[in-house]
PDB file of C-alpha atoms and ligand atoms in Angstrom:
ATOM      1  CA  MET K 115     130.333 195.565  16.554  1.00 58.00           C
ATOM      2  CA  ASN K 116     130.474 194.851  12.851  1.00 59.00           C
ATOM      3  CA  ARG K 117     133.085 196.239  10.471  1.00 58.00           C
ATOM      4  CA  ILE K 118     131.419 199.647  10.236  1.00 56.00           C
ATOM      5  CA  GLY K 119     131.043 200.025  14.004  1.00 60.00           C
ATOM      6  CA  VAL K 120     127.327 199.214  14.249  1.00 63.00           C
ATOM      7  CA  PRO K 121     126.332 196.897  17.131  1.00 68.00           C
ATOM      8  CA  GLU K 122     125.296 193.395  16.098  1.00 79.00           C
ATOM      9  CA  PHE K 123     121.964 192.070  17.352  1.00 81.00           C
ATOM     10  CA  VAL K 124     122.336 190.202  20.649  1.00 82.00           C
ATOM     11  CA  ALA K 125     121.414 186.507  20.539  1.00 80.00           C
ATOM     12  CA  GLY K 126     118.165 186.483  22.554  1.00 75.00           C
ATOM     13  CA  THR K 127     115.709 183.607  22.484  1.00 76.00           C
ATOM     14  CA  THR K 128     113.948 181.984  19.575  1.00 70.00           C
ATOM     15  CA  ASP K 129     111.626 180.200  21.978  1.00 78.00           C
ATOM     16  CA  PHE K 130     109.010 182.810  22.857  1.00 88.00           C
ATOM     17  CA  ASP K 131     106.351 181.727  25.324  1.00 92.00           C
ATOM     18  CA  GLU K 132     102.802 180.740  24.501  1.00 95.00           C
ATOM     19  CA  THR K 133     101.378 184.176  25.348  1.00 95.00           C
ATOM     20  CA  THR K 134     103.791 185.908  22.982  1.00 95.00           C
ATOM     21  CA  ARG K 135     103.125 183.410  20.200  1.00 95.00           C
ATOM     22  CA  ALA K 136      99.357 183.895  20.631  1.00 96.00           C
ATOM     23  CA  ARG K 137      99.805 187.666  20.557  1.00 95.00           C
ATOM     24  CA  ALA K 138     101.886 187.362  17.390  1.00 96.00           C
ATOM     25  CA  ASP K 139      99.190 185.236  15.727  1.00 95.00           C
ATOM     26  CA  ALA K 140      96.526 187.787  16.660  1.00 95.00           C
ATOM     27  CA  LEU K 141      98.600 190.659  15.249  1.00 96.00           C
ATOM     28  CA  VAL K 142      99.272 188.820  11.975  1.00 95.00           C
ATOM     29  CA  ALA K 143      95.547 188.057  11.616  1.00 95.00           C
ATOM     30  CA  ARG K 144      94.764 191.792  11.564  1.00 94.00           C
ATOM     31  CA  TYR K 145      96.390 192.241   8.162  1.00 92.00           C
ATOM     32  CA  PRO K 146      95.370 190.933   4.743  1.00 89.00           C
ATOM     33  CA  VAL K 147      99.035 190.240   3.972  1.00 88.00           C
ATOM     34  CA  GLY K 148     101.128 188.717   6.752  1.00 83.00           C
ATOM     35  CA  ARG K 149     104.282 190.728   6.144  1.00 87.00           C
ATOM     36  CA  SER K 150     102.359 193.922   6.945  1.00 93.00           C
ATOM     37  CA  ALA K 151     102.521 192.804  10.588  1.00 96.00           C
ATOM     38  CA  LEU K 152     106.313 193.000  10.702  1.00 97.00           C
ATOM     39  CA  LEU K 153     106.556 196.382  12.440  1.00 97.00           C
ATOM     40  CA  PRO K 154     104.147 195.386  15.256  1.00 97.00           C
ATOM     41  CA  LEU K 155     105.892 192.024  15.627  1.00 97.00           C
ATOM     42  CA  LEU K 156     109.260 193.699  16.081  1.00 97.00           C
ATOM     43  CA  HIS K 157     107.729 195.866  18.842  1.00 98.00           C
ATOM     44  CA  LEU K 158     106.283 192.690  20.365  1.00 97.00           C
ATOM     45  CA  VAL K 159     109.791 191.199  20.430  1.00 97.00           C
ATOM     46  CA  GLN K 160     111.058 194.351  22.152  1.00 97.00           C
ATOM     47  CA  SER K 161     108.310 194.060  24.762  1.00 96.00           C
ATOM     48  CA  VAL K 162     109.714 190.657  25.716  1.00 95.00           C
ATOM     49  CA  GLU K 163     113.455 191.106  25.285  1.00 94.00           C
ATOM     50  CA  GLY K 164     113.907 194.865  25.662  1.00 95.00           C
ATOM     51  CA  CYS K 165     115.377 195.105  22.159  1.00 96.00           C
ATOM     52  CA  VAL K 166     115.288 193.320  18.812  1.00 96.00           C
ATOM     53  CA  THR K 167     117.443 190.221  19.161  1.00 94.00           C
ATOM     54  CA  GLN K 168     118.716 187.784  16.559  1.00 93.00           C
ATOM     55  CA  GLY K 169     116.280 185.240  18.027  1.00 94.00           C
ATOM     56  CA  GLY K 170     113.499 187.819  17.687  1.00 96.00           C
ATOM     57  CA  ILE K 171     114.375 188.377  14.045  1.00 95.00           C
ATOM     58  CA  GLU K 172     114.165 184.648  13.382  1.00 95.00           C
ATOM     59  CA  PHE K 173     110.861 184.477  15.294  1.00 96.00           C
ATOM     60  CA  CYS K 174     109.368 187.255  13.117  1.00 96.00           C
ATOM     61  CA  ALA K 175     110.719 185.597   9.962  1.00 95.00           C
ATOM     62  CA  ARG K 176     109.066 182.293  10.887  1.00 94.00           C
ATOM     63  CA  GLN K 177     105.761 183.948  11.782  1.00 94.00           C
ATOM     64  CA  LEU K 178     105.616 185.878   8.518  1.00 95.00           C
ATOM     65  CA  ASP K 179     107.299 183.490   6.114  1.00 95.00           C
ATOM     66  CA  LEU K 180     110.084 185.972   5.445  1.00 96.00           C
ATOM     67  CA  THR K 181     113.839 185.520   5.477  1.00 95.00           C
ATOM     68  CA  ALA K 182     115.892 186.709   8.445  1.00 94.00           C
ATOM     69  CA  ALA K 183     117.661 189.062   6.027  1.00 94.00           C
ATOM     70  CA  GLU K 184     114.342 190.707   5.103  1.00 95.00           C
ATOM     71  CA  VAL K 185     113.427 191.184   8.769  1.00 95.00           C
ATOM     72  CA  SER K 186     116.897 192.515   9.594  1.00 94.00           C
ATOM     73  CA  ALA K 187     116.660 195.010   6.749  1.00 94.00           C
ATOM     74  CA  VAL K 188     113.546 196.507   8.345  1.00 95.00           C
ATOM     75  CA  ALA K 189     114.797 196.297  11.936  1.00 94.00           C
ATOM     76  CA  THR K 190     117.998 198.146  11.058  1.00 93.00           C
ATOM     77  CA  PHE K 191     116.174 200.928   9.204  1.00 93.00           C
ATOM     78  CA  TYR K 192     114.107 202.365  12.079  1.00 93.00           C
ATOM     79  CA  THR K 193     115.707 203.893  15.178  1.00 91.00           C
ATOM     80  CA  MET K 194     112.845 202.710  17.409  1.00 94.00           C
ATOM     81  CA  TYR K 195     114.192 199.164  17.067  1.00 96.00           C
ATOM     82  CA  LYS K 196     117.022 198.818  19.562  1.00 96.00           C
ATOM     83  CA  ARG K 197     119.973 196.452  19.259  1.00 92.00           C
ATOM     84  CA  ARG K 198     120.865 196.402  22.936  1.00 93.00           C
ATOM     85  CA  PRO K 199     118.421 195.680  25.788  1.00 94.00           C
ATOM     86  CA  CYS K 200     116.935 198.920  27.092  1.00 96.00           C
ATOM     87  CA  GLY K 201     116.630 199.940  30.696  1.00 97.00           C
ATOM     88  CA  GLU K 202     113.366 200.083  32.581  1.00 98.00           C
ATOM     89  CA  HIS K 203     112.944 203.480  30.954  1.00 98.00           C
ATOM     90  CA  LEU K 204     114.097 204.916  27.629  1.00 98.00           C
ATOM     91  CA  VAL K 205     114.838 208.642  27.880  1.00 98.00           C
ATOM     92  CA  SER K 206     114.947 210.372  24.487  1.00 98.00           C
ATOM     93  CA  VAL K 207     116.197 213.963  24.461  1.00 98.00           C
ATOM     94  CA  CYS K 208     115.397 215.995  21.376  1.00 98.00           C
ATOM     95  CA  THR K 209     118.604 217.611  20.146  1.00 97.00           C
ATOM     96  CA  ASN K 210     117.252 218.631  16.775  1.00 96.00           C
ATOM     97  CA  THR K 211     117.760 222.256  15.780  1.00 96.00           C
ATOM     98  CA  LEU K 212     114.938 224.048  17.577  1.00 96.00           C
ATOM     99  CA  CYS K 213     115.145 222.093  20.827  1.00 97.00           C
ATOM    100  CA  ALA K 214     118.957 222.253  20.703  1.00 96.00           C
ATOM    101  CA  VAL K 215     119.021 226.047  20.615  1.00 96.00           C
ATOM    102  CA  LEU K 216     116.361 226.197  23.352  1.00 97.00           C
ATOM    103  CA  GLY K 217     118.450 224.019  25.680  1.00 97.00           C
ATOM    104  CA  GLY K 218     118.180 220.438  24.393  1.00 97.00           C
ATOM    105  CA  ASP K 219     121.957 220.071  24.143  1.00 97.00           C
ATOM    106  CA  GLU K 220     122.395 221.201  27.779  1.00 98.00           C
ATOM    107  CA  ILE K 221     119.674 218.795  28.897  1.00 98.00           C
ATOM    108  CA  TYR K 222     121.343 215.881  27.120  1.00 98.00           C
ATOM    109  CA  ALA K 223     124.779 216.824  28.530  1.00 98.00           C
ATOM    110  CA  ALA K 224     123.377 217.081  32.080  1.00 98.00           C
ATOM    111  CA  LEU K 225     121.689 213.663  31.834  1.00 98.00           C
ATOM    112  CA  SER K 226     124.713 212.060  30.209  1.00 98.00           C
ATOM    113  CA  ASP K 227     126.965 213.439  32.992  1.00 98.00           C
ATOM    114  CA  HIS K 228     124.610 212.290  35.726  1.00 98.00           C
ATOM    115  CA  LEU K 229     124.056 208.801  34.295  1.00 98.00           C
ATOM    116  CA  GLY K 230     127.634 208.333  33.100  1.00 98.00           C
ATOM    117  CA  VAL K 231     126.452 207.039  29.714  1.00 97.00           C
ATOM    118  CA  GLY K 232     126.199 208.302  26.162  1.00 96.00           C
ATOM    119  CA  HIS K 233     123.796 207.833  23.267  1.00 96.00           C
ATOM    120  CA  GLU K 234     121.995 204.462  23.318  1.00 94.00           C
ATOM    121  CA  GLU K 235     123.794 203.359  26.471  1.00 96.00           C
ATOM    122  CA  THR K 236     122.179 202.168  29.670  1.00 97.00           C
ATOM    123  CA  ALA K 237     122.862 203.187  33.257  1.00 97.00           C
ATOM    124  CA  GLY K 238     122.135 200.198  35.479  1.00 95.00           C
ATOM    125  CA  GLU K 239     121.253 196.643  34.546  1.00 92.00           C
ATOM    126  CA  PRO K 240     118.912 196.635  31.495  1.00 89.00           C
ATOM    127  CA  GLY K 241     115.350 195.851  32.483  1.00 81.00           C
ATOM    128  CA  GLU K 242     116.037 196.192  36.202  1.00 92.00           C
ATOM    129  CA  PRO K 243     114.115 198.797  38.233  1.00 95.00           C
ATOM    130  CA  GLY K 244     115.606 202.263  37.911  1.00 96.00           C
ATOM    131  CA  SER K 245     117.782 201.453  34.895  1.00 97.00           C
ATOM    132  CA  ILE K 246     117.795 204.167  32.244  1.00 98.00           C
ATOM    133  CA  THR K 247     118.724 204.063  28.567  1.00 98.00           C
ATOM    134  CA  LEU K 248     119.635 207.481  27.220  1.00 98.00           C
ATOM    135  CA  GLU K 249     119.469 208.601  23.610  1.00 97.00           C
ATOM    136  CA  THR K 250     119.419 211.723  21.517  1.00 97.00           C
ATOM    137  CA  ALA K 251     116.384 212.023  19.283  1.00 97.00           C
ATOM    138  CA  GLU K 252     115.591 213.823  16.079  1.00 96.00           C
ATOM    139  CA  CYS K 253     112.592 216.191  16.002  1.00 97.00           C
ATOM    140  CA  LEU K 254     109.812 214.670  18.110  1.00 96.00           C
ATOM    141  CA  ALA K 255     107.131 216.758  16.383  1.00 93.00           C
ATOM    142  CA  ALA K 256     106.580 218.901  19.460  1.00 93.00           C
ATOM    143  CA  CYS K 257     108.639 221.964  18.522  1.00 93.00           C
ATOM    144  CA  ASP K 258     106.024 224.281  20.045  1.00 90.00           C
ATOM    145  CA  HIS K 259     106.835 222.701  23.419  1.00 93.00           C
ATOM    146  CA  GLY K 260     110.612 222.671  23.063  1.00 94.00           C
ATOM    147  CA  PRO K 261     112.904 221.733  24.509  1.00 97.00           C
ATOM    148  CA  VAL K 262     111.213 218.373  24.963  1.00 97.00           C
ATOM    149  CA  LEU K 263     112.177 214.914  26.034  1.00 98.00           C
ATOM    150  CA  GLN K 264     110.268 211.664  26.079  1.00 98.00           C
ATOM    151  CA  VAL K 265     110.287 208.794  28.533  1.00 98.00           C
ATOM    152  CA  ASN K 266     109.085 205.605  26.852  1.00 97.00           C
ATOM    153  CA  TYR K 267     107.687 207.923  24.147  1.00 96.00           C
ATOM    154  CA  GLU K 268     105.554 209.998  26.574  1.00 95.00           C
ATOM    155  CA  PHE K 269     106.174 213.747  26.451  1.00 95.00           C
ATOM    156  CA  TYR K 270     107.788 216.001  29.041  1.00 97.00           C
ATOM    157  CA  ASP K 271     107.526 219.494  27.595  1.00 95.00           C
ATOM    158  CA  ARG K 272     109.481 222.710  28.083  1.00 95.00           C
ATOM    159  CA  GLN K 273     112.269 221.087  30.004  1.00 97.00           C
ATOM    160  CA  THR K 274     115.318 222.596  31.649  1.00 98.00           C
ATOM    161  CA  ALA K 275     118.530 220.781  32.510  1.00 98.00           C
ATOM    162  CA  ASP K 276     117.647 220.894  36.225  1.00 98.00           C
ATOM    163  CA  GLY K 277     114.065 219.771  35.610  1.00 98.00           C
ATOM    164  CA  ALA K 278     115.185 216.872  33.394  1.00 98.00           C
ATOM    165  CA  LEU K 279     117.747 215.845  35.983  1.00 98.00           C
ATOM    166  CA  GLY K 280     115.061 215.805  38.671  1.00 98.00           C
ATOM    167  CA  LEU K 281     112.842 213.710  36.405  1.00 98.00           C
ATOM    168  CA  VAL K 282     115.555 211.125  35.750  1.00 98.00           C
ATOM    169  CA  GLN K 283     116.491 210.949  39.432  1.00 98.00           C
ATOM    170  CA  ALA K 284     112.816 210.285  40.232  1.00 98.00           C
ATOM    171  CA  LEU K 285     112.763 207.468  37.641  1.00 98.00           C
ATOM    172  CA  GLN K 286     115.867 205.971  39.243  1.00 97.00           C
ATOM    173  CA  ARG K 287     114.093 206.012  42.608  1.00 97.00           C
ATOM    174  CA  GLY K 288     111.224 204.045  41.066  1.00 96.00           C
ATOM    175  CA  GLU K 289     108.821 206.968  40.758  1.00 97.00           C
ATOM    176  CA  LYS K 290     106.786 207.638  37.634  1.00 96.00           C
ATOM    177  CA  PRO K 291     106.222 211.387  37.316  1.00 96.00           C
ATOM    178  CA  ALA K 292     103.214 212.259  35.162  1.00 94.00           C
ATOM    179  CA  PRO K 293     104.012 213.246  31.577  1.00 95.00           C
ATOM    180  CA  THR K 294     102.987 216.743  30.496  1.00 93.00           C
ATOM    181  CA  ARG K 295     100.631 215.244  27.940  1.00 88.00           C
ATOM    182  CA  GLY K 296      99.420 211.776  27.078  1.00 84.00           C
ATOM    183  CA  ALA K 297      98.985 208.548  28.961  1.00 87.00           C
ATOM    184  CA  PRO K 298     100.460 207.867  32.416  1.00 90.00           C
ATOM    185  CA  LEU K 299     104.025 206.599  32.425  1.00 94.00           C
ATOM    186  CA  THR K 300     104.653 202.855  32.445  1.00 94.00           C
ATOM    187  CA  ASP K 301     107.988 201.307  31.468  1.00 96.00           C
ATOM    188  CA  PHE K 302     109.733 200.650  28.169  1.00 97.00           C
ATOM    189  CA  ARG K 303     108.580 197.056  27.722  1.00 96.00           C
ATOM    190  CA  THR K 304     104.940 197.829  28.542  1.00 94.00           C
ATOM    191  CA  ALA K 305     105.022 200.780  26.152  1.00 95.00           C
ATOM    192  CA  GLU K 306     106.429 198.494  23.436  1.00 96.00           C
ATOM    193  CA  LEU K 307     103.576 196.048  23.961  1.00 95.00           C
ATOM    194  CA  GLU K 308     101.069 198.860  23.514  1.00 93.00           C
ATOM    195  CA  ILE K 309     102.878 200.165  20.423  1.00 94.00           C
ATOM    196  CA  ALA K 310     102.722 196.628  19.009  1.00 96.00           C
ATOM    197  CA  GLY K 311      98.951 196.948  19.305  1.00 94.00           C
ATOM    198  CA  VAL K 312      98.358 194.713  22.309  1.00 92.00           C
ATOM    199  CA  VAL K 313      96.129 196.933  24.373  1.00 83.00           C
ATOM    200  CA  PRO K 314      95.375 196.221  28.014  1.00 76.00           C
ATOM    201  CA  ALA K 315      91.854 195.389  29.210  1.00 76.00           C
ATOM    202  CA  ASP K 316      91.746 198.715  31.062  1.00 77.00           C
ATOM    203  CA  GLU K 317      92.760 200.617  27.920  1.00 74.00           C
ATOM    204  CA  ALA K 318      90.493 203.609  28.573  1.00 73.00           C
ATOM    205  CA  ALA K 319      92.052 204.206  31.989  1.00 75.00           C
ATOM    206  CA  ARG K 320      95.541 203.503  30.643  1.00 75.00           C
ATOM    207  CA  VAL K 321      95.408 206.257  28.050  1.00 75.00           C
ATOM    208  CA  ALA K 322      93.517 208.792  30.164  1.00 76.00           C
ATOM    209  CA  GLY K 323      95.602 211.907  30.447  1.00 76.00           C
ATOM    210  CA  ASN K 324      95.979 215.467  29.416  1.00 76.00           C
ATOM    211  CA  SER K 325      96.179 215.258  25.650  1.00 72.00           C
ATOM    212  CA  VAL K 326      95.298 218.817  24.732  1.00 72.00           C
ATOM    213  CA  SER K 327      98.095 221.225  23.988  1.00 78.00           C
ATOM    214  CA  GLU K 328      97.171 224.894  24.306  1.00 79.00           C
ATOM    215  CA  TYR K 329     100.249 225.840  22.263  1.00 78.00           C
ATOM    216  CA  THR K 330      99.398 223.504  19.407  1.00 78.00           C
ATOM    217  CA  LEU K 331      95.817 224.799  19.382  1.00 83.00           C
ATOM    218  CA  ARG K 332      96.792 228.469  19.671  1.00 85.00           C
ATOM    219  CA  GLY K 333      96.339 229.252  15.966  1.00 86.00           C
ATOM    220  CA  ASN K 334      92.906 227.656  16.064  1.00 87.00           C
ATOM    221  CA  THR K 335      91.984 229.576  19.228  1.00 89.00           C
ATOM    222  CA  ILE K 336      93.014 232.917  17.693  1.00 93.00           C
ATOM    223  CA  ALA K 337      91.117 232.102  14.493  1.00 93.00           C
ATOM    224  CA  GLU K 338      87.961 231.358  16.492  1.00 92.00           C
ATOM    225  CA  ALA K 339      88.317 234.547  18.551  1.00 93.00           C
ATOM    226  CA  THR K 340      88.854 236.774  15.507  1.00 95.00           C
ATOM    227  CA  GLY K 341      86.492 235.005  13.117  1.00 93.00           C
ATOM    228  CA  ALA K 342      89.354 234.181  10.754  1.00 93.00           C
ATOM    229  CA  SER K 343      89.036 231.177   8.498  1.00 89.00           C
ATOM    230  CA  ALA K 344      91.012 229.523   5.764  1.00 85.00           C
ATOM    231  CA  PRO K 345      90.011 230.322   2.162  1.00 84.00           C
ATOM    232  CA  ALA K 346      87.609 227.774   0.720  1.00 86.00           C
ATOM    233  CA  MET K 347      89.166 225.013  -1.313  1.00 84.00           C
ATOM    234  CA  PRO K 348      88.356 225.191  -5.040  1.00 83.00           C
ATOM    235  CA  ASP K 349      85.781 222.690  -6.276  1.00 84.00           C
ATOM    236  CA  HIS K 350      88.124 221.656  -8.999  1.00 84.00           C
ATOM    237  CA  TYR K 351      91.831 221.950  -9.607  1.00 80.00           C
ATOM    238  CA  ASP K 352      93.547 221.411 -12.948  1.00 82.00           C
ATOM    239  CA  MET K 353      96.949 219.881 -12.489  1.00 81.00           C
ATOM    240  CA  PRO K 354      99.528 221.760 -14.566  1.00 82.00           C
ATOM    241  CA  ALA K 355     100.923 219.643 -17.370  1.00 83.00           C
ATOM    242  CA  LEU K 356     104.293 218.073 -16.668  1.00 81.00           C
ATOM    243  CA  PRO K 357     107.128 219.220 -18.948  1.00 81.00           C
ATOM    244  CA  GLU K 358     107.959 216.868 -21.796  1.00 83.00           C
ATOM    245  CA  LYS K 359     110.822 214.495 -21.079  1.00 76.00           C
ATOM    246  CA  LYS K 360     113.865 215.342 -23.190  1.00 72.00           C
TER     247      LYS K 360
HETATM  248  S1  FES X 687     113.075 220.169  17.263  1.00 97.20           S
HETATM  249 FE1  FES X 687     112.561 219.181  19.153  1.00 97.20          FE
HETATM  250  S2  FES X 687     110.484 218.636  18.858  1.00 97.20           S
HETATM  251 FE2  FES X 687     111.008 219.549  16.980  1.00 97.20          FE
END
């Protein structure tokens, strides 16, 4: 921990293997300016080490001709970059306002009790089969399905404390229950590789899943059934003048 109680980055390796270095080169080549590849590279580091490590920060800095301080500044800004190695699965429970009042707080408490860990802590040996990192999450942009949780960023909608407990127990047994929507479940490190933009050869099969949400489309469905439509946009819009600066 540093002086304000935030975990330091763990050491990790600076010597990433040939495959990872080749993947990093390919990601950097996608962008006209190298530093634009920093976010994917940090996910690539997480796919190898289960979190962003000090070695990973130095690796990204070397790849992109940045300073370690510049990379750290980005890695510490976003909550998706973890400072401790994650378990085989990352379970994120939405405890933002709407999900909280619908049961998100009870779900988080039940999982925390069962796993014996709190926010951003891991039950089991990180990376080992059945290990689970638990966290609270801010709004996951699925309020119409609340209360929701994600496993490795895949959605499990309309959860209850008992249902979430059953899901986590299944993960601990090595099962991979199907998400409500989206791609089939993998594990945290594989998901991080995909988020980095390294897609598997069987990408089409990997992402095949139920992606349509009847709740999200309900407004559209009602509009189609009733013939309702949004007013046409004006051809032209005059911006009001800004008030003079005093
Ligand atoms: S408050 Fe939970 S998804 Fe929005």
